[in-house]
């Protein structure tokens, strides 16, 4: 039977299965292969907080969506074109997102009475006609891998575990992707257990060959390489990019990197990654709790390191008092908050943008901290680099906001040239030239105080959490001085606005509607803006990287539009800051579901407003 | 730490005295501790800029302001954690934590035990006055059961911590106790802390003459001191009393006080061995125990690799094995492809 190639600009695939089915690995393999092939792409891993919820249960469904394209794309896609459901629970959870006519590939062997009942199906949907409106490919994957692995010295359980690679093989066939990178990956991953390499490779090949020979598929798809700016690329997740950014900042500035932190989802990968880079001289310290994580970082900053701590909302809450200490001590410090659903433990593995207020105001006293928010997984590199640079240059804690979606999502990232990165240095205070040293005497331009680190002769001094006297840094309870220092701290943060370049506005520079975003909502909003502009609407998209201070030109941008729409994954935070600061009647889009917006939702909200 | 000593010009107490006026209550035990510290530090022969004092919150935590060294008066309970960062960032520094029974054992208890567990090369001076002074007189985690204070008008219901036992339980490699009023002993204990390679825990009984006056008079006043204190000396029999007429012996595995005379000779008395964990635990159990004298001195001291030293070894090892990290290779790691 002849198989035709159909050309597509972009395709969205969603792999869904039980937590034990290896969907994250399968999705990552498809991603890496597509990245190497040259597509632009964006990913959305979506997994439960439970390590292993009961097999076959709805709670245990884990999914990985990616969009890959021959064009420049910004999101992991709204609705999937292809849904792979490895069991009835995965079908139950994800079918509602698959448009009619969409491709549905299922592991028929998993549709047992027990699993159907567990997923809440009274009838087998593969047999009752309820899936007739989809292009259903029901494949006995478990049986297939049993055949392909015949003769290998493996338990039936291990053989069955290779079925995700069978499904991957089918997808590779459908979208004409090479198998080699995955086979190499398997050799590396299971190098010490050749039987597992062989079994998974056989399953992968079997899936690919099944597509080739079985009579059920009529069409294959071609998604050409994307026209990306020339350069060398790699695929990065946001957490990895954050780590590279921090390491790059340390290397470029020649300030040793210290990381103090405590494991927390979804920030732990930052600790894992940095801990592996000991040969860069990076010191990581898994502290006894979140407070000790930031406390050790403050100590390291006092002693002259580029100090970093990372956490997520609940952990940042615990660090609040120490953040205030970093503010009053005016020490360089980078605090990464990989935001997740809250309040309290909330939704540990789901994304949210609801810690903006926490970053802005979550401390006692007037305690301003500059805030930068990364906009894409790859931008986490630049945001981490910039946060480090500002922290050192202005001697201040800086909060870097990312989120679960950026942290675990990935995209092709153009590797920057080392020389193109802006340099900065510690500029430690050397000696007092015989004069008495004044720890709170400031640089006139940055308002930064000197960084005089222990071990430097003649600069012995004491700092602390009690109010400081201007210039001397001695303890002071003087009312006028307290006011002076409060204003000084506010001005020092506001002064960072000098560093922020003019804000680009995408699309129209004035008109009916401005979509204003921050953080991980960038991608969906940019896609939405493209759609709206294609519809000849007079709209613009403005994205904020620095949230505190706000860019100096933002007010002028806002007044050029009749309407302002602020989509954010919280119940209205940036919008309150914007309304308070600029007295504009901005409208919010606030769906707080633990997942990113689709571009379609923003398009819809924009059309409603205009 | 001794091996890292650097030559320094001859120093005096004045070199360690800052220009800030001391603001403890007149008569506070903290004055004596400050004075002995300022007297002892010049004897180490180390550059002044290498010393860092980190404190939390409480009366004792004002200490760094009065030492003319690097100092950081931080937040309640976290001094030990902040000190860890200082030490890891620059292991060449001599890092000292000044804390109290509230700061170090209540709000900061978690950080204190973990610091000791890791054997971070940091010296903890825990000023124990068995009361909250700065907040004006509430009971602390070392106050005796039934303590009547502002927050416990009918007596406290908390059983107190036994600090040396806690330190031993946390696997500290150096556990000692001294008294604010015993100036020479205090100096010698501070020196021992400095010389010990690895983390040290020194509990200093300190009188709060405002809110808990006389808490330790039994061990400091002439008429009771001799029969109430067991001065520990390594390799020496555990004897006490005005004429050293009493001793500690083991009856089976149960310690008891014996009187030297017809029945017992000094040969029956236990000999102190600082490296014996079981002995140290037994001594710790004498704390505030009416059947035994209060052990003062070094209870326990053993050598073990410190966390900071192992971290540096790990970095050196990784650098040797993998080569010094290059930013360019870090950026270009993993699968890459080129877009023309």
CSV table of C-alpha atoms in Angstrom, one decimal, chain B:
chain,number,residue,atom,x,y,z
B,1,UNK,CA,42.9,25.1,62.1
B,2,UNK,CA,46.2,25.5,63.8
B,3,UNK,CA,48.1,24.5,60.7
B,4,UNK,CA,46.6,27.3,58.7
B,5,UNK,CA,48.0,29.9,61.0
B,6,UNK,CA,49.5,32.9,59.3
B,7,UNK,CA,52.0,35.1,60.8
B,8,UNK,CA,50.7,38.3,62.2
B,9,UNK,CA,52.1,41.2,64.1
B,10,UNK,CA,51.9,41.0,67.8
B,11,UNK,CA,48.4,41.8,68.8
B,12,UNK,CA,46.8,42.9,72.0
B,13,UNK,CA,43.3,42.9,73.4
B,14,UNK,CA,42.8,46.4,72.0
B,15,UNK,CA,43.2,45.1,68.4
B,16,UNK,CA,40.0,43.1,69.0
B,17,UNK,CA,38.0,45.9,70.6
B,18,UNK,CA,35.7,47.8,68.3
B,19,UNK,CA,34.7,51.4,68.8
B,20,UNK,CA,31.1,50.6,69.6
B,21,UNK,CA,29.8,51.1,73.1
B,22,UNK,CA,28.9,47.9,74.8
B,23,UNK,CA,25.2,47.8,75.7
B,24,UNK,CA,24.6,44.8,77.9
B,25,UNK,CA,23.1,45.3,81.3
B,26,UNK,CA,25.6,46.2,84.0
B,27,UNK,CA,26.7,43.0,85.7
B,28,UNK,CA,25.8,40.7,82.7
B,29,UNK,CA,28.0,37.6,82.3
B,30,UNK,CA,28.4,38.6,78.6
B,31,UNK,CA,31.0,41.2,79.6
B,32,UNK,CA,33.3,38.6,81.0
B,33,UNK,CA,33.0,36.4,78.0
B,34,UNK,CA,33.7,39.3,75.6
B,35,UNK,CA,36.8,40.3,77.7
B,36,UNK,CA,38.2,36.8,77.7
B,37,UNK,CA,37.6,36.4,74.0
B,38,UNK,CA,39.4,39.7,73.3
B,39,UNK,CA,42.3,38.6,75.5
B,40,UNK,CA,42.6,35.1,74.0
B,41,UNK,CA,42.4,36.0,70.3
B,42,UNK,CA,45.7,37.8,70.2
B,43,UNK,CA,47.5,34.7,71.4
B,44,UNK,CA,46.5,32.7,68.3
B,45,UNK,CA,49.1,34.6,66.1
B,46,UNK,CA,46.6,34.9,63.3
B,47,UNK,CA,45.8,37.8,61.0
B,48,UNK,CA,42.9,39.7,62.4
B,49,UNK,CA,41.1,39.9,59.1
B,50,UNK,CA,40.7,36.1,59.0
B,51,UNK,CA,38.3,36.1,61.9
B,52,UNK,CA,34.5,36.3,61.3
B,53,UNK,CA,31.9,36.5,64.1
B,54,UNK,CA,28.3,35.5,63.1
B,55,UNK,CA,25.4,35.9,65.5
B,56,UNK,CA,21.7,35.6,65.5
B,57,UNK,CA,19.3,37.5,67.7
B,58,UNK,CA,19.3,37.8,71.5
B,59,UNK,CA,21.5,39.5,74.1
B,60,UNK,CA,24.6,37.4,73.3
B,61,UNK,CA,24.1,38.0,69.6
B,62,UNK,CA,25.2,41.7,70.0
B,63,UNK,CA,28.7,40.2,70.5
B,64,UNK,CA,30.0,40.8,67.0
B,65,UNK,CA,29.5,44.5,67.2
B,66,UNK,CA,32.1,44.7,70.0
B,67,UNK,CA,34.8,42.6,68.3
B,68,UNK,CA,36.9,44.5,65.8
B,69,UNK,CA,36.8,41.6,63.3
B,70,UNK,CA,34.5,40.9,60.4
B,71,UNK,CA,31.1,40.4,61.9
B,72,UNK,CA,27.5,39.8,60.9
B,73,UNK,CA,24.6,40.2,63.3
B,74,UNK,CA,21.9,38.2,61.4
B,75,UNK,CA,18.4,36.9,62.1
B,76,UNK,CA,17.0,34.8,64.9
B,77,UNK,CA,18.3,31.3,64.9
B,78,UNK,CA,20.1,31.3,61.6
B,79,UNK,CA,23.6,32.3,62.6
B,80,UNK,CA,24.9,28.7,62.2
B,81,UNK,CA,23.4,28.5,58.7
B,82,UNK,CA,24.8,31.8,57.6
B,83,UNK,CA,28.2,30.9,59.1
B,84,UNK,CA,28.1,27.7,57.0
B,85,UNK,CA,27.9,29.8,53.9
B,86,UNK,CA,30.8,32.0,55.0
B,87,UNK,CA,33.0,29.0,55.8
B,88,UNK,CA,32.2,27.2,52.5
B,89,UNK,CA,32.7,30.3,50.5
B,90,UNK,CA,36.1,30.9,52.1
B,91,UNK,CA,37.4,27.9,54.1
B,92,UNK,CA,40.6,29.9,55.0
B,93,UNK,CA,38.6,32.0,57.4
B,94,UNK,CA,38.2,31.3,61.1
B,95,UNK,CA,34.5,31.4,61.7
B,96,UNK,CA,32.8,31.8,65.1
B,97,UNK,CA,29.1,31.7,65.9
B,98,UNK,CA,27.9,33.4,69.0
B,99,UNK,CA,24.5,32.3,70.1
B,100,UNK,CA,22.3,31.7,73.1
B,101,UNK,CA,20.0,29.0,74.5
B,102,UNK,CA,17.0,30.6,72.7
B,103,UNK,CA,18.7,31.5,69.5
B,104,UNK,CA,20.8,28.3,69.1
B,105,UNK,CA,18.6,25.7,70.7
B,106,UNK,CA,15.0,26.9,70.2
B,107,UNK,CA,14.4,28.8,67.0
B,108,UNK,CA,17.8,27.8,65.6
B,109,UNK,CA,17.9,24.3,67.0
B,110,UNK,CA,17.6,22.7,63.6
B,111,UNK,CA,20.6,24.5,62.1
B,112,UNK,CA,22.7,24.0,65.2
B,113,UNK,CA,22.4,20.2,65.1
B,114,UNK,CA,23.0,20.0,61.4
B,115,UNK,CA,26.1,22.2,61.7
B,116,UNK,CA,27.5,19.7,64.2
B,117,UNK,CA,26.4,16.7,62.2
B,118,UNK,CA,28.4,17.9,59.2
B,119,UNK,CA,31.4,18.7,61.3
B,120,UNK,CA,31.7,22.1,59.6
B,121,UNK,CA,34.9,23.8,60.8
B,122,UNK,CA,33.0,26.5,62.7
B,123,UNK,CA,33.2,27.3,66.4
B,124,UNK,CA,29.9,27.7,68.3
B,125,UNK,CA,30.0,29.7,71.5
B,126,UNK,CA,26.6,29.0,73.1
B,127,UNK,CA,25.9,31.5,75.9
B,128,UNK,CA,23.5,29.6,78.2
B,129,UNK,CA,21.7,31.7,80.7
B,130,UNK,CA,18.6,29.5,80.8
B,131,UNK,CA,16.3,32.4,80.1
B,132,UNK,CA,15.1,34.8,77.4
B,133,UNK,CA,16.8,38.1,78.2
B,134,UNK,CA,16.2,40.4,75.3
B,135,UNK,CA,12.4,39.7,75.3
B,136,UNK,CA,12.5,40.3,79.0
B,137,UNK,CA,12.3,37.1,80.9
B,138,UNK,CA,10.4,34.2,79.3
B,139,UNK,CA,11.6,30.6,80.0
B,140,UNK,CA,14.0,29.1,77.5
B,141,UNK,CA,14.6,25.6,76.2
B,142,UNK,CA,17.3,25.1,78.9
B,143,UNK,CA,15.2,26.5,81.8
B,144,UNK,CA,14.4,23.9,84.4
B,145,UNK,CA,11.0,22.2,84.5
B,146,UNK,CA,8.5,24.2,86.6
B,147,UNK,CA,10.3,27.5,85.9
B,148,UNK,CA,8.1,30.4,86.9
B,149,UNK,CA,8.5,33.3,84.4
B,150,UNK,CA,6.3,35.9,82.7
B,151,UNK,CA,5.1,33.4,80.1
B,152,UNK,CA,4.8,30.5,82.7
B,153,UNK,CA,3.2,32.1,85.8
B,154,UNK,CA,2.3,28.6,87.0
B,155,UNK,CA,5.6,27.0,86.1
B,156,UNK,CA,7.0,25.8,82.7
B,157,UNK,CA,5.9,22.4,81.5
B,158,UNK,CA,8.9,21.9,79.2
B,159,UNK,CA,11.7,19.5,80.0
B,160,UNK,CA,14.9,21.3,79.3
B,161,UNK,CA,17.5,20.4,76.7
B,162,UNK,CA,20.8,19.1,77.9
B,163,UNK,CA,23.2,20.9,75.5
B,164,UNK,CA,26.2,18.7,75.6
B,165,UNK,CA,24.1,15.6,75.3
B,166,UNK,CA,22.3,17.2,72.3
B,167,UNK,CA,25.7,18.1,70.8
B,168,UNK,CA,26.9,14.5,71.2
B,169,UNK,CA,23.7,13.2,69.8
B,170,UNK,CA,24.3,15.4,66.8
B,171,UNK,CA,27.8,13.8,66.4
B,172,UNK,CA,29.7,16.9,67.2
B,173,UNK,CA,33.5,16.3,67.2
B,174,UNK,CA,34.2,18.7,70.1
B,175,UNK,CA,31.9,19.3,73.1
B,176,UNK,CA,32.9,21.4,76.0
B,177,UNK,CA,31.5,23.5,78.8
B,178,UNK,CA,32.8,26.5,80.7
B,179,UNK,CA,31.6,29.3,83.0
B,180,UNK,CA,31.6,33.1,82.5
B,181,UNK,CA,33.2,33.7,85.9
B,182,UNK,CA,36.1,31.3,85.4
B,183,UNK,CA,38.2,33.6,83.3
B,184,UNK,CA,41.3,31.3,82.9
B,185,UNK,CA,39.2,28.3,82.2
B,186,UNK,CA,37.1,30.2,79.7
B,187,UNK,CA,40.3,31.4,77.9
B,188,UNK,CA,41.6,27.9,77.8
B,189,UNK,CA,38.4,26.5,76.3
B,190,UNK,CA,38.3,29.3,73.7
B,191,UNK,CA,41.8,28.3,72.7
B,192,UNK,CA,40.9,24.6,72.6
B,193,UNK,CA,38.0,25.5,70.2
B,194,UNK,CA,40.4,27.5,68.0
B,195,UNK,CA,42.9,24.6,67.9
B,196,UNK,CA,40.3,21.9,67.2
B,197,UNK,CA,40.1,20.9,63.5
B,198,UNK,CA,36.4,20.6,62.7
B,199,UNK,CA,33.3,21.9,64.4
B,200,UNK,CA,33.3,22.8,68.1
B,201,UNK,CA,30.5,23.3,70.6
B,202,UNK,CA,31.3,25.3,73.7
B,203,UNK,CA,28.5,25.8,76.2
B,204,UNK,CA,29.2,28.8,78.4
B,205,UNK,CA,27.1,29.1,81.6
B,206,UNK,CA,26.4,32.8,81.7
B,207,UNK,CA,24.6,34.6,84.5
B,208,UNK,CA,21.7,36.9,83.6
B,209,UNK,CA,21.6,39.1,86.6
B,210,UNK,CA,18.3,40.7,85.6
B,211,UNK,CA,16.0,37.8,84.7
B,212,UNK,CA,17.7,34.7,86.0
B,213,UNK,CA,20.3,35.8,88.6
B,214,UNK,CA,22.2,33.1,90.3
B,215,UNK,CA,21.3,30.3,87.9
B,216,UNK,CA,24.8,28.9,88.1
B,217,UNK,CA,25.9,30.2,91.5
B,218,UNK,CA,26.2,26.7,92.7
B,219,UNK,CA,29.1,26.2,90.3
B,220,UNK,CA,30.7,29.6,90.7
B,221,UNK,CA,30.4,30.6,94.4
B,222,UNK,CA,33.0,29.7,96.9
B,223,UNK,CA,31.0,27.8,99.4
B,224,UNK,CA,29.4,25.4,96.9
B,225,UNK,CA,31.8,25.3,93.9
B,226,UNK,CA,34.3,22.7,95.0
B,227,UNK,CA,31.8,19.9,95.7
B,228,UNK,CA,29.5,20.9,92.8
B,229,UNK,CA,31.9,21.0,89.9
B,230,UNK,CA,33.8,18.2,88.2
B,231,UNK,CA,36.8,19.9,86.4
B,232,UNK,CA,37.6,17.7,83.4
B,233,UNK,CA,41.1,17.1,82.4
B,234,UNK,CA,42.1,14.6,79.8
B,235,UNK,CA,44.0,11.6,81.2
B,236,UNK,CA,43.3,12.6,84.8
B,237,UNK,CA,41.0,10.9,87.3
B,238,UNK,CA,37.6,12.4,87.7
B,239,UNK,CA,37.9,13.8,91.2
B,240,UNK,CA,36.3,16.8,92.9
B,241,UNK,CA,35.8,18.4,96.2
B,242,UNK,CA,37.8,20.9,98.2
B,243,UNK,CA,40.5,18.2,98.9
B,244,UNK,CA,39.7,16.2,95.8
B,245,UNK,CA,38.1,13.8,98.3
B,246,UNK,CA,35.4,12.6,95.9
B,247,UNK,CA,35.6,10.7,92.6
B,248,UNK,CA,33.5,9.1,89.9
B,249,UNK,CA,33.6,5.3,89.5
B,250,UNK,CA,31.7,2.8,87.4
B,251,UNK,CA,29.7,0.3,89.3
B,252,UNK,CA,29.1,-2.2,86.5
B,253,UNK,CA,28.1,0.3,83.9
B,254,UNK,CA,26.4,2.7,86.2
B,255,UNK,CA,28.4,5.8,87.4
B,256,UNK,CA,28.5,6.6,91.1
B,257,UNK,CA,30.2,9.1,93.4
B,258,UNK,CA,32.7,7.7,95.8
B,259,UNK,CA,34.6,9.1,98.7
B,260,UNK,CA,38.3,8.5,98.8
B,261,UNK,CA,39.3,6.9,102.1
B,262,UNK,CA,39.1,3.5,103.6
B,263,UNK,CA,37.0,1.8,101.0
B,264,UNK,CA,38.1,3.6,97.8
B,265,UNK,CA,41.5,4.8,96.5
B,266,UNK,CA,42.2,7.2,93.6
B,267,UNK,CA,42.9,4.1,91.6
B,268,UNK,CA,39.2,3.3,91.6
B,269,UNK,CA,38.3,6.6,90.0
B,270,UNK,CA,37.5,6.8,86.3
B,271,UNK,CA,40.1,8.5,84.2
B,272,UNK,CA,38.9,11.0,81.7
B,273,UNK,CA,39.4,10.2,78.0
B,274,UNK,CA,38.2,13.0,75.7
B,275,UNK,CA,38.1,10.6,72.8
B,276,UNK,CA,35.6,8.1,74.5
B,277,UNK,CA,32.1,8.8,73.3
B,278,UNK,CA,30.5,6.6,75.9
B,279,UNK,CA,32.3,8.4,78.7
B,280,UNK,CA,31.4,11.8,77.2
B,281,UNK,CA,27.7,10.7,77.1
B,282,UNK,CA,27.9,9.7,80.7
B,283,UNK,CA,29.4,13.0,81.7
B,284,UNK,CA,26.8,14.9,79.7
B,285,UNK,CA,24.1,13.0,81.7
B,286,UNK,CA,25.5,14.6,84.9
B,287,UNK,CA,24.2,18.0,83.7
B,288,UNK,CA,21.9,19.5,86.4
B,289,UNK,CA,21.8,16.1,88.0
B,290,UNK,CA,21.8,16.4,91.8
B,291,UNK,CA,23.5,13.1,92.3
B,292,UNK,CA,26.6,14.2,90.4
B,293,UNK,CA,28.9,17.2,90.1
B,294,UNK,CA,28.5,19.5,87.0
B,295,UNK,CA,31.0,18.5,84.4
B,296,UNK,CA,33.1,21.5,83.2
B,297,UNK,CA,35.8,21.3,80.6
B,298,UNK,CA,36.2,19.3,77.4
B,299,UNK,CA,33.8,16.3,77.4
B,300,UNK,CA,34.6,15.1,74.0
B,301,UNK,CA,37.2,15.8,71.3
B,302,UNK,CA,37.9,13.6,68.3
B,303,UNK,CA,39.4,14.2,64.8
B,304,UNK,CA,37.2,13.8,61.7
B,305,UNK,CA,37.2,15.2,58.2
B,306,UNK,CA,35.3,18.5,58.1
B,307,UNK,CA,32.6,19.2,55.5
B,308,UNK,CA,34.4,22.2,54.1
B,309,UNK,CA,37.6,20.3,53.7
B,310,UNK,CA,35.8,17.4,51.9
B,311,UNK,CA,34.0,19.9,49.6
B,312,UNK,CA,37.3,21.3,48.5
B,313,UNK,CA,38.7,17.8,48.0
B,314,UNK,CA,35.7,17.0,45.9
B,315,UNK,CA,36.2,20.1,43.8
B,316,UNK,CA,39.9,19.3,43.4
B,317,UNK,CA,39.1,15.7,42.5
B,318,UNK,CA,36.5,16.6,40.0
B,319,UNK,CA,38.8,19.2,38.4
B,320,UNK,CA,41.5,16.7,38.1
B,321,UNK,CA,39.3,14.0,36.6
B,322,UNK,CA,37.2,16.1,34.3
B,323,UNK,CA,39.5,19.0,33.7
B,324,UNK,CA,38.9,22.6,34.8
B,325,UNK,CA,35.5,23.6,33.6
B,326,UNK,CA,35.4,25.8,30.5
B,327,UNK,CA,32.4,28.0,29.9
B,328,UNK,CA,32.5,27.4,26.2
B,329,UNK,CA,32.2,23.6,26.6
B,330,UNK,CA,29.4,24.1,29.1
B,331,UNK,CA,27.4,26.2,26.6
B,332,UNK,CA,28.1,23.7,23.8
B,333,UNK,CA,27.4,20.5,25.8
B,334,UNK,CA,24.9,17.9,24.7
B,335,UNK,CA,23.4,17.3,21.3
B,336,UNK,CA,23.9,20.4,19.1
B,337,UNK,CA,23.1,21.3,15.5
B,338,UNK,CA,23.9,24.1,13.2
B,339,UNK,CA,21.4,26.2,11.3
B,340,UNK,CA,23.1,27.7,8.3
